[in-house]
Amino acid sequence: MLFLIGALLVLGVVLGAVAHVPVPVSVVAGLAIALWLAVFAARERHGRGGAR
């Protein structure tokens, strides 16, 4: 429950920060995060060697 409350607080802070920056900056930041997550997921999948 505390984790959920903390996550909601962090989400509120992030959304508040995004509301004060121009839209192109928000889009670029979102794309950068999405790219980072995609690279991380690919490395995790490749690094495990397919052993399940």
mmCIF file of C-alpha atoms in Angstrom:
data_model
loop_
_atom_site.group_PDB
_atom_site.id
_atom_site.type_symbol
_atom_site.label_atom_id
_atom_site.label_comp_id
_atom_site.label_asym_id
_atom_site.label_seq_id
_atom_site.Cartn_x
_atom_site.Cartn_y
_atom_site.Cartn_z
ATOM 1 C CA MET A 1 0.000 0.000 0.000
ATOM 2 C CA LEU A 2 2.832 2.394 0.797
ATOM 3 C CA PHE A 3 4.401 1.567 -2.555
ATOM 4 C CA LEU A 4 1.167 2.553 -4.309
ATOM 5 C CA ILE A 5 0.992 5.833 -2.423
ATOM 6 C CA GLY A 6 4.631 6.585 -3.244
ATOM 7 C CA ALA A 7 4.082 5.753 -6.911
ATOM 8 C CA LEU A 8 1.073 8.072 -7.075
ATOM 9 C CA LEU A 9 3.058 10.870 -5.422
ATOM 10 C CA VAL A 10 5.904 10.456 -7.906
ATOM 11 C CA LEU A 11 3.413 10.380 -10.791
ATOM 12 C CA GLY A 12 1.877 13.623 -9.543
ATOM 13 C CA VAL A 13 5.273 15.314 -9.344
ATOM 14 C CA VAL A 14 6.246 14.135 -12.835
ATOM 15 C CA LEU A 15 2.941 15.209 -14.368
ATOM 16 C CA GLY A 16 3.238 18.561 -12.633
ATOM 17 C CA ALA A 17 6.707 19.045 -14.116
ATOM 18 C CA VAL A 18 5.526 18.015 -17.580
ATOM 19 C CA ALA A 19 2.698 20.546 -17.395
ATOM 20 C CA HIS A 20 5.233 23.385 -17.174
ATOM 21 C CA VAL A 21 7.487 22.467 -20.094
ATOM 22 C CA PRO A 22 6.677 22.922 -23.786
ATOM 23 C CA VAL A 23 4.995 20.035 -25.621
ATOM 24 C CA PRO A 24 8.003 19.251 -27.877
ATOM 25 C CA VAL A 25 10.226 18.836 -24.803
ATOM 26 C CA SER A 26 7.699 16.441 -23.259
ATOM 27 C CA VAL A 27 7.475 14.451 -26.495
ATOM 28 C CA VAL A 28 11.257 14.183 -26.826
ATOM 29 C CA ALA A 29 11.583 13.115 -23.188
ATOM 30 C CA GLY A 30 8.841 10.515 -23.643
ATOM 31 C CA LEU A 31 10.491 9.142 -26.773
ATOM 32 C CA ALA A 32 13.859 8.983 -25.017
ATOM 33 C CA ILE A 33 12.336 7.032 -22.121
ATOM 34 C CA ALA A 34 10.522 4.680 -24.520
ATOM 35 C CA LEU A 35 13.755 4.056 -26.449
ATOM 36 C CA TRP A 36 15.657 3.410 -23.231
ATOM 37 C CA LEU A 37 13.024 0.896 -22.085
ATOM 38 C CA ALA A 38 13.040 -0.843 -25.477
ATOM 39 C CA VAL A 39 16.845 -1.173 -25.416
ATOM 40 C CA PHE A 40 16.713 -2.451 -21.844
ATOM 41 C CA ALA A 41 14.063 -5.037 -22.732
ATOM 42 C CA ALA A 42 16.031 -6.200 -25.783
ATOM 43 C CA ARG A 43 19.244 -6.532 -23.761
ATOM 44 C CA GLU A 44 17.450 -8.453 -21.020
ATOM 45 C CA ARG A 45 15.868 -10.830 -23.506
ATOM 46 C CA HIS A 46 19.146 -11.309 -25.389
ATOM 47 C CA GLY A 47 21.270 -11.547 -22.227
ATOM 48 C CA ARG A 48 19.285 -14.427 -20.793
ATOM 49 C CA GLY A 49 20.143 -16.570 -23.788
ATOM 50 C CA GLY A 50 16.621 -17.853 -24.162
ATOM 51 C CA ALA A 51 16.989 -20.177 -21.158
ATOM 52 C CA ARG A 52 13.638 -20.460 -19.432
#
